[in-house]
Amino acid sequence: MSLLPHLVNGLALGLLFALLALGFMLILGLMEQINLAHGSLFALGAYFAYAITAARLPLPPDWLEAWAQVPLGWRFTVAMFLAPVLVAPFGVVLERLMRRTYGRDPLYGLLLTFGAAMVIEELIRVVWGTRDYMLPVPRGISGGFVMLDLIWSTYRFWAAAFAVVAMALVWLVIERTRFGALVKAGAHDSEIVQALGHDLEKLRVWVFVMGTMMAAVAGVILAPVWGIRPHMGVDAVVPAFLIIVLGGVGSFWGAVLGGILVGVVVGLSGAYASEWSMLSMYLLLIGVVTFRARGLFGKKSVLEA
Amino acid sequence: MRADKPVPVVTPAMIVIWLAFATVPLWIERVGLYQYLGVEILIFATYALAYNLVLGHSGLPSFGHGAFFGLGAYGFGLAQFHVAADLWFCLGAAILAASACGAIVAAFISHRRGIYYALLTIAFGQIFWFIAIKSHAITGGEDGLLKIARLPVQLGVVTFNISHNVALFYFALAVFVVVSLMLWRLVHSPFGRVLKAIKQNETRARFVGYDVWRYKAAVLVLSAGLSGLAGGLFAMAQSSAFPDVMSLHYSGYVVMMVLVGGGLVTFWGPVLGAIVFLLARDVIGAFTTGWMLWFGLLFVALVIYRPEGLGGMFLRSARVK
């Protein structure tokens, strides 16, 4: 049996995992807040994308009809960019709530966002019910193609390419802009940054909005791979958390490498025992963290206290 | 110092709580509820007390505790099906299964703190949950173990049948009394003082000379074992064992119970939390399917404004008076 397809699929999945984890890392690494609601925001992104693409919006019927006539490719493209914008306000609200927990034990932030995750998941159930949905994907990027006598999923390659672009954008914002420099400085020493006259509160909101939109983007991209269901938030947040700890809290490349590593391990173990492949990522984490407490690229952080 | 006052073995509060529980079967149906709810509340109160040994008393954020509860449930069922259908033996198996797995987890995580501790407990919890779902041959997979019997209570010469919910309630109450008495003694013993020291400042506790690793491991094993006992009771009450209770959601529910009740500041908080949680489920659930939405909002509000929970608010208002 050839391992190549499993390796390549694992790699593609790993890039998507990395994208999922990066938004989580932004908020954790730059604000030292664990956002367990990341998965729920991810789910919201997927649901909004479904609502937009499938033209199931609370709009006047004739508008909807006109929207449904638009080619699927355009509807999908609009959903991809609009869904994260629609999810962003949830991040703003979450940040407002979390403000109370800054400076306290990081556990309170974790508990708060756990509660928020429950609330968002229940909201999803109230609005969309408990059934599963499939995000309609334009014909150009769905289906499969044959290469090296094997059938490959086209969508996975598109998704992986998109994930790379999105990650590159985040890297540019963090490493190559004034905003990124300020945010990093704020995480390092918030008092100095404030004393220099920068509005740290505003910076924090923007970090949160960025993290939230990344969660939503990941939700839109992963939806056709995983399907859309109320429980998808929890299914997403645990791997995201795991990848960050595996790669090292606060490290951009740690998150990318952690994501790819998890994807590859899940992909390869799927070759031998597909039922059990998800277990491999937990075993990987425990193995790595037992020997390297701070993950692969981790530095000492406040979270250890 | 207050802490140096000897703590009585049995306090008035304890007796009031036990007696209040003992009257429950007399009136619970008259207020529109049902007998089985009382059984569930006692089981979850026991579970929450056991969990609070880790979270509230030692400050260790374990977020995969549902695994131990579930392991107890499976331990009870499997012992009954494959070894011997004896109540004490099966409950022992539930405790043993959960505490053995607790020991494995403890060996890996006891030198961790804070968020890293939390994450590793989540990872281990997910592993046990995953194994429970996928091992169809042993656990029945998603369908679970069915037809678990409510075994009779054998006390030497007399034997009680607990297949009726009221009888089961009194048996669960007996277990609750024993567990709460034991935990009360434990947290007020020298061992409990060390736990408190670890909660306040682990580094300092280590420098004072305590082998912190051993204490943290011991407390997790103990809490896992008692959670397993509650899980065994739950399997008996439900006549079945499902992987659901081991999921991250259910592990979160016990955290919610403990926090809402005020387990961080009071010994009995988790009991109050379990009552509020299950009552909210039934009462709010009767009006709307999204009861968790409202309970979640209550939880969020409490974490933000009153992290000491309902029990803490009650204590504070009692002190002001």
mmCIF file of C-alpha atoms in Angstrom, chain B:
data_model
loop_
_atom_site.group_PDB
_atom_site.id
_atom_site.type_symbol
_atom_site.label_atom_id
_atom_site.label_comp_id
_atom_site.label_asym_id
_atom_site.label_seq_id
_atom_site.Cartn_x
_atom_site.Cartn_y
_atom_site.Cartn_z
ATOM 1 C CA MET B 1 -5.599 31.379 63.869
ATOM 2 C CA ARG B 2 -8.899 30.005 62.678
ATOM 3 C CA ALA B 3 -7.281 27.178 60.797
ATOM 4 C CA ASP B 4 -5.803 25.787 64.008
ATOM 5 C CA LYS B 5 -9.160 25.258 65.668
ATOM 6 C CA PRO B 6 -9.942 21.553 65.637
ATOM 7 C CA VAL B 7 -12.707 20.820 63.159
ATOM 8 C CA PRO B 8 -15.525 18.622 64.457
ATOM 9 C CA VAL B 9 -16.000 15.264 62.745
ATOM 10 C CA VAL B 10 -19.660 16.017 62.178
ATOM 11 C CA THR B 11 -20.821 19.600 61.863
ATOM 12 C CA PRO B 12 -24.369 20.936 62.297
ATOM 13 C CA ALA B 13 -24.386 21.972 58.620
ATOM 14 C CA MET B 14 -23.591 18.419 57.630
ATOM 15 C CA ILE B 15 -26.460 16.968 59.653
ATOM 16 C CA VAL B 16 -28.882 19.560 58.297
ATOM 17 C CA ILE B 17 -27.865 18.712 54.724
ATOM 18 C CA TRP B 18 -28.123 14.956 55.264
ATOM 19 C CA LEU B 19 -31.490 15.244 56.992
ATOM 20 C CA ALA B 20 -32.795 17.601 54.316
ATOM 21 C CA PHE B 21 -31.847 15.043 51.686
ATOM 22 C CA ALA B 22 -33.439 12.265 53.696
ATOM 23 C CA THR B 23 -36.849 13.990 53.481
ATOM 24 C CA VAL B 24 -36.680 14.478 49.715
ATOM 25 C CA PRO B 25 -38.640 11.331 48.681
ATOM 26 C CA LEU B 26 -41.506 12.477 50.926
ATOM 27 C CA TRP B 27 -42.221 15.696 49.021
ATOM 28 C CA ILE B 28 -40.418 15.637 45.705
ATOM 29 C CA GLU B 29 -43.439 14.352 43.781
ATOM 30 C CA ARG B 30 -45.769 16.871 45.415
ATOM 31 C CA VAL B 31 -43.786 19.783 43.982
ATOM 32 C CA GLY B 32 -44.145 18.390 40.486
ATOM 33 C CA LEU B 33 -40.776 16.658 40.197
ATOM 34 C CA TYR B 34 -40.027 12.932 40.243
ATOM 35 C CA GLN B 35 -38.166 10.479 42.449
ATOM 36 C CA TYR B 36 -35.445 9.662 39.947
ATOM 37 C CA LEU B 37 -34.319 13.307 39.904
ATOM 38 C CA GLY B 38 -33.406 12.959 43.594
ATOM 39 C CA VAL B 39 -31.202 9.959 42.776
ATOM 40 C CA GLU B 40 -29.495 11.882 40.005
ATOM 41 C CA ILE B 41 -28.900 14.906 42.210
ATOM 42 C CA LEU B 42 -27.268 12.755 44.899
ATOM 43 C CA ILE B 43 -25.030 11.012 42.388
ATOM 44 C CA PHE B 44 -23.922 14.261 40.807
ATOM 45 C CA ALA B 45 -23.493 15.873 44.214
ATOM 46 C CA THR B 46 -21.145 13.029 45.156
ATOM 47 C CA TYR B 47 -19.318 13.406 41.868
ATOM 48 C CA ALA B 48 -19.050 17.189 42.244
ATOM 49 C CA LEU B 49 -17.698 16.858 45.805
ATOM 50 C CA ALA B 50 -15.108 14.375 44.578
ATOM 51 C CA TYR B 51 -14.209 16.641 41.683
ATOM 52 C CA ASN B 52 -13.882 19.652 43.944
ATOM 53 C CA LEU B 53 -11.133 17.878 45.842
ATOM 54 C CA VAL B 54 -9.019 18.532 42.764
ATOM 55 C CA LEU B 55 -10.346 21.889 41.543
ATOM 56 C CA GLY B 56 -11.422 23.729 44.672
ATOM 57 C CA HIS B 57 -9.236 22.289 47.383
ATOM 58 C CA SER B 58 -6.005 21.732 45.455
ATOM 59 C CA GLY B 59 -6.392 24.325 42.693
ATOM 60 C CA LEU B 60 -5.723 21.780 39.954
ATOM 61 C CA PRO B 61 -7.769 22.486 36.821
ATOM 62 C CA SER B 62 -8.749 19.023 35.648
ATOM 63 C CA PHE B 63 -11.000 19.309 32.605
ATOM 64 C CA GLY B 64 -11.248 15.674 31.665
ATOM 65 C CA HIS B 65 -12.852 14.365 34.809
ATOM 66 C CA GLY B 66 -15.840 12.967 32.979
ATOM 67 C CA ALA B 67 -13.516 10.183 31.862
ATOM 68 C CA PHE B 68 -13.216 8.902 35.436
ATOM 69 C CA PHE B 69 -16.964 9.078 35.977
ATOM 70 C CA GLY B 70 -17.461 7.130 32.754
ATOM 71 C CA LEU B 71 -14.742 4.621 33.591
ATOM 72 C CA GLY B 72 -16.559 3.947 36.841
ATOM 73 C CA ALA B 73 -19.793 3.382 34.951
ATOM 74 C CA TYR B 74 -18.143 0.942 32.542
ATOM 75 C CA GLY B 75 -16.219 -0.698 35.380
ATOM 76 C CA PHE B 76 -19.480 -1.328 37.207
ATOM 77 C CA GLY B 77 -21.236 -2.718 34.154
ATOM 78 C CA LEU B 78 -18.394 -4.888 32.910
ATOM 79 C CA ALA B 79 -17.693 -6.335 36.361
ATOM 80 C CA GLN B 80 -21.351 -7.208 36.641
ATOM 81 C CA PHE B 81 -21.509 -8.875 33.218
ATOM 82 C CA HIS B 82 -18.207 -10.690 33.164
ATOM 83 C CA VAL B 83 -17.096 -11.339 36.731
ATOM 84 C CA ALA B 84 -19.669 -11.323 39.494
ATOM 85 C CA ALA B 85 -23.042 -9.654 39.986
ATOM 86 C CA ASP B 86 -22.387 -8.486 43.517
ATOM 87 C CA LEU B 87 -23.031 -4.846 44.433
ATOM 88 C CA TRP B 88 -19.982 -4.296 46.631
ATOM 89 C CA PHE B 89 -17.706 -6.049 44.198
ATOM 90 C CA CYS B 90 -19.017 -4.027 41.247
ATOM 91 C CA LEU B 91 -18.747 -0.715 43.087
ATOM 92 C CA GLY B 92 -15.207 -1.706 44.049
ATOM 93 C CA ALA B 93 -14.482 -2.431 40.403
ATOM 94 C CA ALA B 94 -15.834 1.014 39.472
ATOM 95 C CA ILE B 95 -13.526 2.680 41.991
ATOM 96 C CA LEU B 96 -10.585 0.549 40.938
ATOM 97 C CA ALA B 97 -11.026 1.140 37.198
ATOM 98 C CA ALA B 98 -11.282 4.901 37.665
ATOM 99 C CA SER B 99 -8.446 5.228 40.156
ATOM 100 C CA ALA B 100 -6.112 2.994 38.126
ATOM 101 C CA CYS B 101 -6.655 5.202 35.085
ATOM 102 C CA GLY B 102 -6.343 8.225 37.365
ATOM 103 C CA ALA B 103 -2.937 6.916 38.434
ATOM 104 C CA ILE B 104 -1.778 6.636 34.828
ATOM 105 C CA VAL B 105 -2.897 10.201 34.127
ATOM 106 C CA ALA B 106 -1.366 11.428 37.392
ATOM 107 C CA ALA B 107 2.004 9.919 36.492
ATOM 108 C CA PHE B 108 2.103 12.071 33.359
ATOM 109 C CA ILE B 109 0.681 15.339 34.573
ATOM 110 C CA SER B 110 1.511 15.815 38.240
ATOM 111 C CA HIS B 111 4.543 17.990 37.576
ATOM 112 C CA ARG B 112 2.466 20.341 35.436
ATOM 113 C CA ARG B 113 0.611 23.437 36.508
ATOM 114 C CA GLY B 114 -2.129 25.785 35.449
ATOM 115 C CA ILE B 115 -3.065 25.788 31.811
ATOM 116 C CA TYR B 116 -0.682 22.980 30.903
ATOM 117 C CA TYR B 117 -2.290 20.809 33.556
ATOM 118 C CA ALA B 118 -5.707 21.716 32.169
ATOM 119 C CA LEU B 119 -4.700 20.865 28.610
ATOM 120 C CA LEU B 120 -3.183 17.513 29.468
ATOM 121 C CA THR B 121 -6.266 16.521 31.447
ATOM 122 C CA ILE B 122 -8.348 17.430 28.380
ATOM 123 C CA ALA B 123 -6.062 15.331 26.181
ATOM 124 C CA PHE B 124 -6.270 12.311 28.493
ATOM 125 C CA GLY B 125 -10.007 12.753 28.898
ATOM 126 C CA GLN B 126 -10.413 12.738 25.121
ATOM 127 C CA ILE B 127 -8.264 9.616 24.860
ATOM 128 C CA PHE B 128 -10.437 7.653 27.299
ATOM 129 C CA TRP B 129 -13.613 8.965 25.665
ATOM 130 C CA PHE B 130 -12.306 8.031 22.234
ATOM 131 C CA ILE B 131 -11.324 4.546 23.345
ATOM 132 C CA ALA B 132 -14.751 4.060 24.947
ATOM 133 C CA ILE B 133 -16.487 4.996 21.681
ATOM 134 C CA LYS B 134 -14.270 2.920 19.416
ATOM 135 C CA SER B 135 -13.968 -0.286 21.457
ATOM 136 C CA HIS B 136 -17.301 -1.645 20.294
ATOM 137 C CA ALA B 137 -16.520 -5.172 21.426
ATOM 138 C CA ILE B 138 -16.003 -4.162 25.050
ATOM 139 C CA THR B 139 -18.036 -1.028 25.669
ATOM 140 C CA GLY B 140 -20.705 -1.349 23.020
ATOM 141 C CA GLY B 141 -19.424 1.794 21.301
ATOM 142 C CA GLU B 142 -21.965 4.597 20.933
ATOM 143 C CA ASP B 143 -24.796 2.261 21.897
ATOM 144 C CA GLY B 144 -23.239 1.766 25.312
ATOM 145 C CA LEU B 145 -23.696 -1.050 27.797
ATOM 146 C CA LEU B 146 -27.333 -1.875 28.338
ATOM 147 C CA LYS B 147 -29.305 -3.826 30.933
ATOM 148 C CA ILE B 148 -27.066 -3.080 33.887
ATOM 149 C CA ALA B 149 -28.940 -4.405 36.913
ATOM 150 C CA ARG B 150 -29.617 -2.598 40.169
ATOM 151 C CA LEU B 151 -27.999 -5.171 42.402
ATOM 152 C CA PRO B 152 -29.385 -5.830 45.887
ATOM 153 C CA VAL B 153 -27.560 -4.365 48.877
ATOM 154 C CA GLN B 154 -26.227 -7.237 50.987
ATOM 155 C CA LEU B 155 -25.377 -6.355 54.555
ATOM 156 C CA GLY B 156 -24.481 -9.663 56.207
ATOM 157 C CA VAL B 157 -27.807 -11.064 57.276
ATOM 158 C CA VAL B 158 -30.141 -8.544 55.629
ATOM 159 C CA THR B 159 -30.545 -7.768 51.967
ATOM 160 C CA PHE B 160 -32.241 -4.714 50.502
ATOM 161 C CA ASN B 161 -33.696 -4.521 47.048
ATOM 162 C CA ILE B 162 -32.879 -1.158 45.441
ATOM 163 C CA SER B 163 -34.607 -1.558 42.112
ATOM 164 C CA HIS B 164 -37.181 1.020 43.195
ATOM 165 C CA ASN B 165 -36.109 4.654 42.828
ATOM 166 C CA VAL B 166 -36.847 5.551 46.463
ATOM 167 C CA ALA B 167 -34.759 2.639 47.751
ATOM 168 C CA LEU B 168 -31.987 3.546 45.355
ATOM 169 C CA PHE B 169 -32.235 7.124 46.609
ATOM 170 C CA TYR B 170 -31.526 6.038 50.161
ATOM 171 C CA PHE B 171 -28.649 3.871 49.055
ATOM 172 C CA ALA B 172 -27.182 6.822 47.092
ATOM 173 C CA LEU B 173 -27.731 8.975 50.168
ATOM 174 C CA ALA B 174 -25.748 6.494 52.263
ATOM 175 C CA VAL B 175 -22.900 6.656 49.765
ATOM 176 C CA PHE B 176 -23.128 10.454 49.714
ATOM 177 C CA VAL B 177 -22.960 10.558 53.523
ATOM 178 C CA VAL B 178 -19.883 8.344 53.605
ATOM 179 C CA VAL B 179 -18.114 10.234 50.806
ATOM 180 C CA SER B 180 -18.886 13.677 52.197
ATOM 181 C CA LEU B 181 -17.775 12.628 55.689
ATOM 182 C CA MET B 182 -14.573 11.200 54.294
ATOM 183 C CA LEU B 183 -13.811 14.259 52.164
ATOM 184 C CA TRP B 184 -14.592 16.593 55.040
ATOM 185 C CA ARG B 185 -12.097 14.749 57.211
ATOM 186 C CA LEU B 186 -9.572 14.682 54.418
ATOM 187 C CA VAL B 187 -9.577 18.389 53.620
ATOM 188 C CA HIS B 188 -9.289 19.231 57.315
ATOM 189 C CA SER B 189 -6.445 16.809 57.904
ATOM 190 C CA PRO B 190 -2.721 17.619 57.628
ATOM 191 C CA PHE B 191 -2.950 16.193 54.100
ATOM 192 C CA GLY B 192 -5.679 18.716 53.316
ATOM 193 C CA ARG B 193 -3.538 21.561 54.657
ATOM 194 C CA VAL B 194 -0.764 20.631 52.274
ATOM 195 C CA LEU B 195 -3.285 20.651 49.418
ATOM 196 C CA LYS B 196 -4.329 24.140 50.441
ATOM 197 C CA ALA B 197 -0.692 25.216 50.522
ATOM 198 C CA ILE B 198 -0.186 23.813 47.008
ATOM 199 C CA LYS B 199 -3.261 25.686 45.824
ATOM 200 C CA GLN B 200 -1.985 28.959 47.232
ATOM 201 C CA ASN B 201 1.605 28.682 46.126
ATOM 202 C CA GLU B 202 3.011 25.509 44.732
ATOM 203 C CA THR B 203 6.591 26.737 44.593
ATOM 204 C CA ARG B 204 6.532 27.756 48.218
ATOM 205 C CA ALA B 205 5.013 24.444 49.256
ATOM 206 C CA ARG B 206 7.865 22.703 47.489
ATOM 207 C CA PHE B 207 10.469 24.890 49.154
ATOM 208 C CA VAL B 208 8.963 24.212 52.556
ATOM 209 C CA GLY B 209 9.857 20.611 51.870
ATOM 210 C CA TYR B 210 6.688 18.905 50.734
ATOM 211 C CA ASP B 211 6.930 16.403 47.939
ATOM 212 C CA VAL B 212 4.356 18.284 45.870
ATOM 213 C CA TRP B 213 4.350 15.733 43.051
ATOM 214 C CA ARG B 214 3.227 12.976 45.375
ATOM 215 C CA TYR B 215 0.413 15.062 46.864
ATOM 216 C CA LYS B 216 -0.848 16.155 43.474
ATOM 217 C CA ALA B 217 -0.779 12.584 42.199
ATOM 218 C CA ALA B 218 -2.503 11.227 45.314
ATOM 219 C CA VAL B 219 -5.285 13.776 45.180
ATOM 220 C CA LEU B 220 -5.999 13.062 41.523
ATOM 221 C CA VAL B 221 -6.124 9.300 42.091
ATOM 222 C CA LEU B 222 -8.423 9.747 45.072
ATOM 223 C CA SER B 223 -10.718 12.133 43.242
ATOM 224 C CA ALA B 224 -10.767 9.850 40.189
ATOM 225 C CA GLY B 225 -11.679 6.859 42.359
ATOM 226 C CA LEU B 226 -14.571 8.667 44.041
ATOM 227 C CA SER B 227 -15.759 10.036 40.696
ATOM 228 C CA GLY B 228 -15.687 6.432 39.500
ATOM 229 C CA LEU B 229 -17.826 5.428 42.467
ATOM 230 C CA ALA B 230 -20.371 8.074 41.463
ATOM 231 C CA GLY B 231 -20.137 6.811 37.894
ATOM 232 C CA GLY B 232 -20.828 3.252 39.070
ATOM 233 C CA LEU B 233 -23.922 4.458 40.905
ATOM 234 C CA PHE B 234 -25.002 6.342 37.802
ATOM 235 C CA ALA B 235 -24.654 3.218 35.647
ATOM 236 C CA MET B 236 -26.870 1.418 38.135
ATOM 237 C CA ALA B 237 -29.407 4.250 38.297
ATOM 238 C CA GLN B 238 -29.631 4.496 34.513
ATOM 239 C CA SER B 239 -29.321 0.723 34.024
ATOM 240 C CA SER B 240 -26.768 1.533 31.320
ATOM 241 C CA ALA B 241 -23.398 3.126 30.624
ATOM 242 C CA PHE B 242 -22.724 5.485 27.711
ATOM 243 C CA PRO B 243 -19.601 7.188 26.369
ATOM 244 C CA ASP B 244 -21.439 10.545 26.493
ATOM 245 C CA VAL B 245 -20.538 11.228 30.095
ATOM 246 C CA MET B 246 -16.851 11.013 29.183
ATOM 247 C CA SER B 247 -17.009 13.738 26.527
ATOM 248 C CA LEU B 248 -15.525 17.173 26.982
ATOM 249 C CA HIS B 249 -19.027 18.598 27.351
ATOM 250 C CA TYR B 250 -19.877 16.451 30.327
ATOM 251 C CA SER B 251 -16.481 17.121 31.859
ATOM 252 C CA GLY B 252 -17.379 20.778 31.515
ATOM 253 C CA TYR B 253 -20.732 20.272 33.237
ATOM 254 C CA VAL B 254 -19.114 19.172 36.479
ATOM 255 C CA VAL B 255 -16.813 22.212 36.330
ATOM 256 C CA MET B 256 -19.925 24.350 35.892
ATOM 257 C CA MET B 257 -21.695 22.685 38.812
ATOM 258 C CA VAL B 258 -18.738 23.244 41.095
ATOM 259 C CA LEU B 259 -18.203 26.849 40.039
ATOM 260 C CA VAL B 260 -21.839 27.867 40.039
ATOM 261 C CA GLY B 261 -22.299 26.314 43.466
ATOM 262 C CA GLY B 262 -19.208 28.018 44.818
ATOM 263 C CA GLY B 263 -16.854 25.090 45.264
ATOM 264 C CA LEU B 264 -13.836 27.364 45.225
ATOM 265 C CA VAL B 265 -14.788 28.897 48.546
ATOM 266 C CA THR B 266 -17.059 26.468 50.370
ATOM 267 C CA PHE B 267 -16.978 22.755 51.006
ATOM 268 C CA TRP B 268 -20.697 22.261 50.249
ATOM 269 C CA GLY B 269 -20.775 24.497 47.182
ATOM 270 C CA PRO B 270 -20.547 21.581 44.719
ATOM 271 C CA VAL B 271 -23.665 20.025 46.242
ATOM 272 C CA LEU B 272 -25.580 23.263 45.754
ATOM 273 C CA GLY B 273 -24.198 23.460 42.223
ATOM 274 C CA ALA B 274 -25.355 19.942 41.365
ATOM 275 C CA ILE B 275 -28.862 20.750 42.662
ATOM 276 C CA VAL B 276 -29.045 24.032 40.722
ATOM 277 C CA PHE B 277 -27.688 22.428 37.546
ATOM 278 C CA LEU B 278 -30.101 19.489 37.491
ATOM 279 C CA LEU B 279 -33.083 21.583 38.570
ATOM 280 C CA ALA B 280 -32.247 24.131 35.862
ATOM 281 C CA ARG B 281 -32.060 21.318 33.334
ATOM 282 C CA ASP B 282 -35.518 20.066 34.249
ATOM 283 C CA VAL B 283 -37.285 23.309 35.041
ATOM 284 C CA ILE B 284 -35.862 25.522 32.283
ATOM 285 C CA GLY B 285 -35.813 22.489 30.006
ATOM 286 C CA ALA B 286 -39.577 22.169 30.434
ATOM 287 C CA PHE B 287 -40.053 25.583 28.823
ATOM 288 C CA THR B 288 -37.354 25.645 26.192
ATOM 289 C CA THR B 289 -35.105 23.157 24.445
ATOM 290 C CA GLY B 290 -32.155 25.518 24.766
ATOM 291 C CA TRP B 291 -31.876 25.329 28.546
ATOM 292 C CA MET B 292 -28.100 25.137 28.292
ATOM 293 C CA LEU B 293 -28.166 28.577 26.698
ATOM 294 C CA TRP B 294 -29.630 30.086 29.867
ATOM 295 C CA PHE B 295 -27.488 28.070 32.205
ATOM 296 C CA GLY B 296 -24.448 29.010 30.123
ATOM 297 C CA LEU B 297 -25.335 32.693 30.440
ATOM 298 C CA LEU B 298 -25.731 32.306 34.201
ATOM 299 C CA PHE B 299 -22.339 30.613 34.290
ATOM 300 C CA VAL B 300 -20.675 33.348 32.230
ATOM 301 C CA ALA B 301 -22.186 36.045 34.439
ATOM 302 C CA LEU B 302 -20.988 34.276 37.578
ATOM 303 C CA VAL B 303 -17.430 33.852 36.270
ATOM 304 C CA ILE B 304 -17.303 37.557 35.424
ATOM 305 C CA TYR B 305 -19.024 39.078 38.433
ATOM 306 C CA ARG B 306 -19.057 36.483 41.214
ATOM 307 C CA PRO B 307 -16.314 33.896 40.727
ATOM 308 C CA GLU B 308 -17.019 32.632 44.243
ATOM 309 C CA GLY B 309 -20.362 31.278 42.988
ATOM 310 C CA LEU B 310 -23.741 31.040 44.666
ATOM 311 C CA GLY B 311 -22.296 29.454 47.793
ATOM 312 C CA GLY B 312 -19.834 32.322 48.144
ATOM 313 C CA MET B 313 -22.578 34.905 47.704
ATOM 314 C CA PHE B 314 -24.622 33.165 50.365
ATOM 315 C CA LEU B 315 -21.685 33.080 52.771
ATOM 316 C CA ARG B 316 -20.934 36.735 52.173
ATOM 317 C CA SER B 317 -24.477 37.873 52.825
ATOM 318 C CA ALA B 318 -24.588 35.663 55.927
ATOM 319 C CA ARG B 319 -21.418 37.303 57.232
ATOM 320 C CA VAL B 320 -22.677 40.825 56.613
ATOM 321 C CA LYS B 321 -25.804 40.182 58.674
#
